[in-house]
Short mmCIF file of C-alpha atoms and ligand atoms in Angstrom, two decimals:
data_model
loop_
_atom_site.label_atom_id
_atom_site.label_comp_id
_atom_site.label_asym_id
_atom_site.label_seq_id
_atom_site.Cartn_x
_atom_site.Cartn_y
_atom_site.Cartn_z
CA MET A 1 60.17 -90.52 -108.33
CA THR A 2 57.98 -89.32 -106.21
CA VAL A 3 57.17 -85.75 -104.70
CA PRO A 4 57.42 -86.59 -100.93
CA SER A 5 54.55 -84.98 -98.96
CA LEU A 6 55.16 -81.96 -97.44
CA VAL A 7 54.12 -80.10 -94.51
CA PRO A 8 52.10 -77.18 -95.25
CA PHE A 9 53.13 -73.70 -93.56
CA THR A 10 51.36 -72.98 -90.37
CA ARG A 11 49.87 -69.33 -89.01
CA ALA A 12 52.26 -70.05 -86.34
CA ASP A 13 55.23 -70.45 -88.61
CA HIS A 14 54.10 -66.96 -90.80
CA ALA A 15 53.80 -65.43 -87.29
CA ALA A 16 57.46 -66.89 -86.16
CA ARG A 17 58.66 -65.53 -89.67
CA MET A 18 57.33 -61.62 -89.18
CA ALA A 19 58.00 -61.19 -85.25
CA ARG A 20 61.39 -62.67 -86.63
CA ALA A 21 61.94 -60.29 -89.50
CA VAL A 22 60.44 -56.86 -86.56
CA ALA A 23 63.27 -58.47 -84.05
CA ASP A 24 66.20 -58.65 -86.96
CA ALA A 25 65.10 -54.49 -88.06
CA GLN A 26 64.95 -53.29 -84.24
CA ALA A 27 68.77 -54.95 -83.40
CA ALA A 28 69.78 -53.07 -86.91
CA GLY A 29 68.64 -49.89 -85.95
CA LEU A 30 65.39 -50.13 -88.21
CA ALA A 31 62.06 -48.48 -88.12
CA GLY A 32 60.66 -51.97 -89.48
CA VAL A 33 60.56 -53.66 -92.72
CA LEU A 34 58.17 -53.16 -95.39
CA VAL A 35 56.96 -55.46 -97.99
CA THR A 36 55.25 -55.55 -101.48
CA PRO A 37 54.12 -58.77 -103.45
CA GLY A 38 56.61 -60.75 -104.13
CA PRO A 39 58.79 -63.56 -102.56
CA ASP A 40 59.12 -61.62 -98.87
CA LEU A 41 55.48 -61.49 -98.86
CA VAL A 42 55.02 -65.04 -99.52
CA TRP A 43 57.93 -66.02 -96.77
CA LEU A 44 56.15 -63.81 -94.56
CA THR A 45 51.99 -64.12 -95.06
CA GLY A 46 51.71 -67.63 -97.64
CA TYR A 47 49.67 -64.73 -99.61
CA ARG A 48 50.47 -64.36 -103.29
CA PRO A 49 47.86 -61.84 -104.49
CA THR A 50 46.94 -63.36 -107.62
CA ALA A 51 46.82 -59.81 -109.34
CA MET A 52 50.32 -57.92 -109.14
CA THR A 53 49.07 -54.78 -109.98
CA GLU A 54 50.46 -50.82 -109.57
CA ARG A 55 47.54 -50.36 -106.74
CA LEU A 56 49.54 -50.87 -103.72
CA THR A 57 49.43 -53.52 -101.35
CA LEU A 58 52.02 -53.05 -97.97
CA LEU A 59 53.17 -55.45 -95.35
CA VAL A 60 54.69 -53.18 -92.19
CA LEU A 61 56.29 -54.99 -89.82
CA ALA A 62 57.07 -52.47 -86.88
CA ALA A 63 57.87 -53.46 -82.68
CA ASP A 64 55.26 -50.32 -82.32
CA ARG A 65 52.03 -52.37 -83.99
CA GLU A 66 50.56 -55.62 -84.95
CA PRO A 67 52.01 -56.81 -88.51
CA THR A 68 49.32 -54.66 -90.66
CA LEU A 69 49.13 -55.31 -94.41
CA LEU A 70 47.30 -52.41 -95.97
CA VAL A 71 45.35 -54.23 -99.22
CA PRO A 72 43.50 -52.17 -101.93
CA THR A 73 39.54 -52.73 -100.80
CA LEU A 74 39.13 -54.83 -104.10
CA GLU A 75 41.40 -57.41 -102.50
CA ARG A 76 40.72 -57.76 -99.02
CA PRO A 77 38.36 -60.86 -99.28
CA ASP A 78 41.72 -62.73 -100.86
CA ALA A 79 44.19 -61.23 -98.44
CA GLU A 80 42.31 -61.78 -95.10
CA ALA A 81 41.37 -65.75 -96.58
CA ALA A 82 45.36 -66.24 -96.67
CA VAL A 83 46.89 -64.25 -93.96
CA GLY A 84 43.85 -65.16 -91.79
CA ALA A 85 43.45 -61.60 -89.32
CA ALA A 86 44.20 -63.30 -85.73
CA ALA A 87 48.46 -62.98 -86.94
CA THR A 88 47.65 -59.92 -89.54
CA VAL A 89 45.88 -56.22 -88.99
CA LEU A 90 44.27 -55.32 -92.30
CA VAL A 91 43.31 -52.21 -93.14
CA ASP A 92 42.05 -51.42 -96.99
CA TRP A 93 41.97 -48.47 -99.26
CA PRO A 94 39.67 -47.71 -101.75
CA ASP A 95 40.06 -47.38 -105.50
CA GLY A 96 40.11 -43.21 -105.60
CA ALA A 97 41.79 -42.50 -102.39
CA ASP A 98 45.58 -42.32 -101.79
CA PRO A 99 47.29 -45.22 -100.48
CA TYR A 100 50.76 -43.78 -99.90
CA ALA A 101 48.42 -41.56 -97.05
CA ALA A 102 46.82 -44.97 -95.39
CA ALA A 103 50.41 -46.38 -95.95
CA SER A 104 51.86 -42.83 -94.26
CA ALA A 105 50.05 -43.15 -90.61
CA LEU A 106 51.29 -46.55 -90.61
CA LEU A 107 55.16 -45.35 -90.51
CA ARG A 108 57.30 -43.11 -88.40
CA PRO A 109 57.65 -39.86 -90.02
CA ASP A 110 61.72 -39.94 -89.85
CA GLY A 111 61.77 -43.72 -89.75
CA ARG A 112 64.51 -45.91 -91.86
CA TYR A 113 62.81 -48.50 -93.04
CA GLY A 114 64.02 -51.71 -95.08
CA VAL A 115 61.72 -52.07 -98.07
CA SER A 116 61.60 -55.46 -100.34
CA ASP A 117 64.44 -55.48 -102.79
CA ASN A 118 61.26 -55.88 -105.70
CA ALA A 119 59.23 -53.35 -104.34
CA TRP A 120 58.14 -51.10 -107.71
CA ALA A 121 60.20 -47.61 -107.65
CA LEU A 122 56.72 -45.90 -107.98
CA HIS A 123 55.50 -47.43 -104.22
CA VAL A 124 58.88 -46.64 -102.78
CA LEU A 125 59.68 -42.54 -104.30
CA ALA A 126 55.84 -41.65 -103.35
CA LEU A 127 56.42 -43.01 -99.65
CA GLN A 128 59.54 -40.96 -99.53
CA GLN A 129 57.43 -38.45 -101.12
CA ALA A 130 54.70 -38.41 -98.58
CA LEU A 131 57.30 -38.28 -95.74
CA PRO A 132 60.26 -36.30 -96.91
CA ASP A 133 62.04 -37.43 -93.71
CA SER A 134 61.87 -40.74 -93.67
CA SER A 135 64.13 -43.13 -95.46
CA TYR A 136 64.41 -47.21 -97.26
CA ASP A 137 66.98 -49.70 -98.29
CA ALA A 138 66.82 -52.88 -99.87
CA LEU A 139 66.03 -55.37 -97.84
CA THR A 140 68.85 -58.23 -98.66
CA ARG A 141 71.35 -55.22 -97.94
CA LEU A 142 69.72 -54.34 -94.61
CA LEU A 143 69.32 -57.76 -93.54
CA PRO A 144 70.64 -60.64 -95.83
CA MET A 145 70.04 -63.14 -92.86
CA LEU A 146 66.80 -62.83 -92.87
CA ARG A 147 65.08 -66.10 -94.87
CA ALA A 148 69.19 -67.47 -94.82
CA VAL A 149 68.77 -70.03 -92.48
CA LYS A 150 66.54 -72.27 -93.65
CA ASP A 151 63.85 -74.63 -90.48
CA GLU A 152 63.39 -77.93 -91.74
CA ASN A 153 60.26 -78.11 -93.34
CA GLU A 154 62.67 -75.37 -96.01
CA LEU A 155 65.14 -78.00 -95.99
CA ALA A 156 62.31 -80.77 -96.40
CA ARG A 157 60.92 -78.76 -99.95
CA LEU A 158 64.51 -77.75 -101.47
CA ALA A 159 65.70 -81.12 -100.87
CA ALA A 160 62.33 -82.05 -102.53
CA ALA A 161 63.83 -79.94 -105.55
CA GLY A 162 66.94 -80.48 -105.67
CA ALA A 163 65.64 -84.61 -106.05
CA ALA A 164 63.54 -83.34 -109.19
CA ALA A 165 66.25 -81.55 -110.59
CA ASP A 166 68.23 -84.70 -110.63
CA ALA A 167 65.34 -87.09 -111.82
CA THR A 168 65.67 -84.24 -114.35
CA TYR A 169 68.85 -85.09 -115.37
CA GLU A 170 69.03 -88.91 -115.37
CA GLU A 171 66.06 -88.36 -118.30
CA ILE A 172 68.21 -85.75 -119.95
CA VAL A 173 70.92 -87.39 -120.93
CA GLY A 174 68.88 -90.37 -122.45
CA VAL A 175 67.67 -87.46 -125.06
CA ARG A 176 69.42 -87.00 -128.40
CA PHE A 177 71.57 -84.02 -128.12
CA ALA A 178 73.44 -84.07 -131.77
CA GLY A 179 71.48 -82.57 -134.59
CA ARG A 180 68.84 -80.77 -133.17
CA ARG A 181 68.51 -77.28 -131.79
CA GLU A 182 69.22 -75.75 -128.45
CA THR A 183 65.75 -75.00 -127.92
CA ASP A 184 64.28 -78.45 -128.47
CA VAL A 185 66.66 -79.61 -125.32
CA ALA A 186 66.06 -76.49 -123.40
CA GLY A 187 62.17 -77.59 -124.31
CA ASP A 188 62.98 -81.33 -123.08
CA LEU A 189 64.26 -79.76 -119.41
CA ALA A 190 61.25 -77.78 -118.54
CA ASP A 191 58.91 -80.38 -119.16
CA LEU A 192 60.95 -83.27 -117.10
CA LEU A 193 61.01 -80.22 -114.25
CA ARG A 194 57.56 -79.89 -114.63
CA GLY A 195 56.95 -83.46 -115.02
CA PHE A 196 58.72 -84.37 -111.83
CA GLY A 197 56.81 -81.63 -110.33
CA HIS A 198 58.22 -78.55 -110.32
CA GLU A 199 55.56 -75.43 -110.89
CA GLN A 200 57.36 -73.28 -111.92
CA VAL A 201 60.80 -73.18 -114.38
CA ASP A 202 62.90 -70.40 -114.03
CA PHE A 203 65.86 -71.36 -116.38
CA THR A 204 66.75 -73.64 -118.81
CA VAL A 205 70.10 -73.33 -119.74
CA VAL A 206 72.15 -75.19 -122.90
CA GLY A 207 75.06 -73.82 -123.92
CA SER A 208 76.36 -75.95 -126.74
CA GLY A 209 80.00 -75.34 -128.38
CA PRO A 210 80.90 -71.72 -127.93
CA ASN A 211 77.76 -70.73 -126.35
CA GLY A 212 78.89 -72.67 -123.52
CA ALA A 213 81.69 -69.88 -122.98
CA ASN A 214 79.05 -67.43 -121.93
CA PRO A 215 77.71 -68.40 -118.83
CA HIS A 216 74.29 -66.31 -118.97
CA HIS A 217 73.98 -68.17 -122.62
CA GLU A 218 70.27 -68.90 -121.69
CA ALA A 219 69.64 -71.40 -125.21
CA GLY A 220 69.26 -70.45 -129.34
CA ASP A 221 68.50 -71.95 -132.81
CA ARG A 222 72.29 -73.42 -131.99
CA THR A 223 72.12 -77.28 -133.49
CA ILE A 224 74.11 -79.20 -131.33
CA ARG A 225 76.53 -81.25 -132.99
CA ASP A 226 79.11 -84.60 -132.58
CA GLY A 227 81.51 -82.86 -130.03
CA ASP A 228 80.27 -80.82 -128.50
CA CYS A 229 80.30 -79.62 -125.00
CA VAL A 230 77.17 -78.59 -123.38
CA VAL A 231 76.80 -76.92 -120.12
CA LEU A 232 73.13 -77.73 -119.03
CA ASP A 233 72.08 -75.74 -115.77
CA PHE A 234 68.53 -75.64 -115.01
CA GLY A 235 65.99 -75.02 -112.28
CA GLY A 236 62.63 -73.44 -110.78
CA LEU A 237 60.07 -74.33 -107.67
CA LEU A 238 58.94 -76.41 -106.34
CA ALA A 239 56.54 -76.52 -103.49
CA GLY A 240 57.86 -72.72 -103.54
CA TYR A 241 61.05 -74.00 -102.89
CA GLY A 242 64.86 -73.44 -105.67
CA SER A 243 66.36 -75.97 -107.47
CA ASP A 244 69.51 -75.18 -109.56
CA THR A 245 71.81 -77.44 -110.82
CA SER A 246 73.93 -77.86 -113.65
CA ARG A 247 76.08 -80.50 -115.70
CA THR A 248 78.47 -80.04 -117.93
CA VAL A 249 78.76 -83.29 -120.94
CA SER A 250 80.39 -84.70 -123.76
CA VAL A 251 78.29 -84.93 -127.60
CA GLY A 252 80.04 -88.40 -128.50
CA GLU A 253 83.93 -88.97 -126.65
CA PRO A 254 85.29 -85.66 -125.71
CA GLY A 255 88.90 -84.42 -127.29
CA ALA A 256 91.74 -84.07 -124.38
CA GLU A 257 90.88 -80.55 -123.18
CA VAL A 258 87.77 -80.79 -122.34
CA ARG A 259 88.39 -83.58 -120.31
CA GLU A 260 90.89 -81.68 -118.52
CA VAL A 261 89.14 -78.42 -117.80
CA HIS A 262 86.57 -80.62 -116.86
CA GLU A 263 88.67 -83.05 -114.31
CA VAL A 264 89.27 -78.91 -113.06
CA VAL A 265 86.20 -77.56 -112.08
CA ARG A 266 85.17 -81.07 -111.02
CA LEU A 267 87.65 -80.63 -108.39
CA ALA A 268 87.24 -76.88 -108.01
CA GLN A 269 83.99 -77.86 -107.37
CA GLN A 270 84.32 -80.49 -104.33
CA ALA A 271 86.66 -78.14 -103.03
CA GLY A 272 84.39 -75.46 -102.31
CA VAL A 273 82.32 -77.90 -101.13
CA GLU A 274 84.29 -79.55 -98.30
CA ALA A 275 85.27 -75.85 -97.48
CA VAL A 276 81.07 -75.72 -96.38
CA ARG A 277 81.11 -75.85 -92.59
CA PRO A 278 79.37 -73.52 -89.53
CA GLY A 279 81.45 -70.59 -88.54
CA VAL A 280 83.45 -70.35 -92.00
CA ALA A 281 82.86 -67.02 -94.39
CA CYS A 282 81.21 -67.42 -97.86
CA GLN A 283 84.47 -65.86 -99.00
CA GLU A 284 86.69 -68.85 -97.83
CA VAL A 285 84.36 -71.52 -99.72
CA ASP A 286 84.74 -69.23 -102.93
CA ARG A 287 88.35 -68.72 -102.50
CA ALA A 288 88.54 -72.85 -102.14
CA ALA A 289 87.17 -73.38 -105.13
CA ARG A 290 88.90 -70.55 -107.54
CA ARG A 291 92.59 -72.06 -105.70
CA VAL A 292 91.83 -75.05 -107.51
CA VAL A 293 90.91 -73.35 -111.03
CA VAL A 294 94.03 -70.80 -110.76
CA GLU A 295 96.05 -73.32 -109.49
CA ALA A 296 95.25 -75.11 -113.02
CA GLY A 297 96.07 -72.03 -114.82
CA TYR A 298 92.39 -71.16 -115.78
CA GLY A 299 92.03 -68.49 -112.73
CA GLU A 300 91.27 -65.61 -115.66
CA ARG A 301 88.32 -67.88 -116.75
CA PHE A 302 86.96 -69.08 -113.93
CA LEU A 303 83.80 -65.40 -115.05
CA HIS A 304 81.59 -65.82 -111.50
CA ARG A 305 81.30 -65.90 -108.44
CA THR A 306 80.99 -69.54 -106.78
CA GLY A 307 77.65 -69.70 -106.02
CA HIS A 308 74.83 -67.98 -104.40
CA GLY A 309 71.77 -68.57 -101.93
CA ILE A 310 68.48 -70.89 -102.83
CA GLY A 311 65.29 -70.71 -100.96
CA VAL A 312 61.65 -69.52 -102.09
CA THR A 313 63.52 -67.30 -105.04
CA THR A 314 66.37 -69.77 -107.05
CA HIS A 315 68.78 -66.67 -106.63
CA GLU A 316 69.00 -64.48 -102.98
CA PRO A 317 71.26 -64.19 -100.09
CA PRO A 318 73.91 -65.23 -99.14
CA TYR A 319 76.56 -64.98 -101.98
CA VAL A 320 79.63 -66.93 -102.11
CA VAL A 321 81.98 -64.44 -103.41
CA GLU A 322 85.35 -62.44 -102.50
CA GLY A 323 84.51 -60.22 -99.74
CA GLU A 324 81.24 -61.60 -98.50
CA GLU A 325 82.67 -62.34 -94.37
CA LEU A 326 78.85 -64.02 -93.56
CA PRO A 327 79.32 -66.41 -91.75
CA LEU A 328 78.36 -69.97 -92.80
CA VAL A 329 74.78 -71.11 -90.70
CA PRO A 330 73.48 -74.10 -90.13
CA GLY A 331 70.60 -74.52 -92.28
CA MET A 332 71.57 -72.09 -95.43
CA CYS A 333 71.33 -73.35 -98.86
CA PHE A 334 73.53 -71.80 -101.61
CA SER A 335 75.15 -72.94 -104.02
CA VAL A 336 78.57 -74.17 -105.18
CA GLU A 337 78.98 -73.71 -108.97
CA PRO A 338 82.63 -73.06 -110.58
CA GLY A 339 82.99 -72.55 -114.23
CA VAL A 340 85.37 -72.21 -116.80
CA TYR A 341 84.28 -70.42 -120.01
CA LEU A 342 87.40 -70.33 -122.86
CA ALA A 343 85.83 -67.38 -125.22
CA GLY A 344 84.38 -69.31 -128.79
CA ARG A 345 85.56 -72.29 -127.82
CA PHE A 346 83.66 -73.69 -125.14
CA GLY A 347 82.98 -73.71 -121.55
CA VAL A 348 82.22 -76.14 -118.32
CA ARG A 349 80.13 -75.59 -114.86
CA ILE A 350 79.43 -78.03 -112.02
CA GLU A 351 76.71 -76.74 -109.35
CA ASP A 352 75.04 -78.02 -106.79
CA ILE A 353 72.78 -76.69 -103.98
CA VAL A 354 75.06 -77.53 -101.15
CA THR A 355 73.26 -76.74 -97.22
CA VAL A 356 75.60 -76.21 -93.94
CA THR A 357 74.89 -78.50 -91.45
CA ALA A 358 76.24 -79.36 -87.90
CA ASP A 359 79.55 -80.13 -88.71
CA GLY A 360 79.99 -79.58 -92.75
CA GLY A 361 77.72 -79.25 -95.77
CA ARG A 362 75.92 -81.77 -97.30
CA ARG A 363 74.89 -81.86 -101.51
CA LEU A 364 71.52 -81.20 -102.39
CA ASN A 365 71.89 -82.87 -105.62
CA ALA A 366 73.67 -86.05 -106.35
CA THR A 367 73.43 -87.02 -109.71
CA SER A 368 77.04 -87.77 -111.27
CA ARG A 369 79.67 -85.21 -111.43
CA ALA A 370 81.77 -87.21 -113.93
CA LEU A 371 81.46 -86.42 -117.75
CA ARG A 372 79.01 -88.05 -119.43
CA VAL A 373 78.47 -88.81 -122.62
CA VAL A 374 75.45 -88.05 -124.57
CA GLY A 375 74.59 -89.22 -127.70
ZN1 ZN B 401 73.36 -66.61 -112.87
ZN1 ZN B 402 72.60 -72.94 -112.16
ZN1 ZN B 403 72.80 -71.27 -109.56
#
């Protein structure tokens, strides 16, 4: 497969995202949004500082000023090249100066701000001390929709990442499983993801036999045996956007119980995908998938939420979980990944990324969800 040529994001794209963050913050009664290096900063500005240091870098998005990026003086040239001086005001602070005094000058003393989820506590606590009447909360709690709806360019990248993950699956089912360790197959998965265009591999789960019954088992020393059921769950970033897919395979012919559980999970995943359409609450997708598992008698063994959003990270809002009433909107992308986990024996999970369309949901993973037999 070839990675399709993707349109670069423009300064105008980033300016529009920053403007929307300001508008959303205002609508939520916030003084603004504070962004430190990480996925929010990349999404909003395209700037990915090479050095992730304790020196404060802070993007301030507020209605009372132009987007303002506070950077360490030594990183100013890189920041300027990445964000352009036109769309963003750059302010720098030299080593020896107090970066929190510099940041405070950009903030409202009594403002309530949404802060990037991954901001270091070091920085948030220091801002709180510098401005005792200000307050802060996690950005995804205050503005869960900010990155949730993807535009055409983002969808093209997510589709390309999904296609690369699919190509990886089609190759991995041809490799030897029996007699090799989980970590060997995980290494193959990582090589394939990179070979098909991923610049970053986030996870390569190979859960064989009893290890498959632990939903977050990654890969270990266990040697895979003939007769094992094996959960494969892998993904990462391609062109800055995420892939995440799971399939469960059988090493040699599966027994009756593995076939039965696999079919329950396949039907649950199908029901979840079919529940996707605009206006439906996230929790309805979880309920649709869970109902199938419960009715088959495995409800207690479906140990996790049905899915999570995906974009510039592989796990983000919206969460497909009971209690999440956020309505689905065209352009949202998330996983539908029900599973059944039989402790000490085996697990089954099937996962596709789905995007909400005008009248339903469209899978971004297209490999067969039937139980595949591998060697
Ligand atoms: Zn997970
Ligand atoms: Zn996954
Ligand atoms: Zn997932």
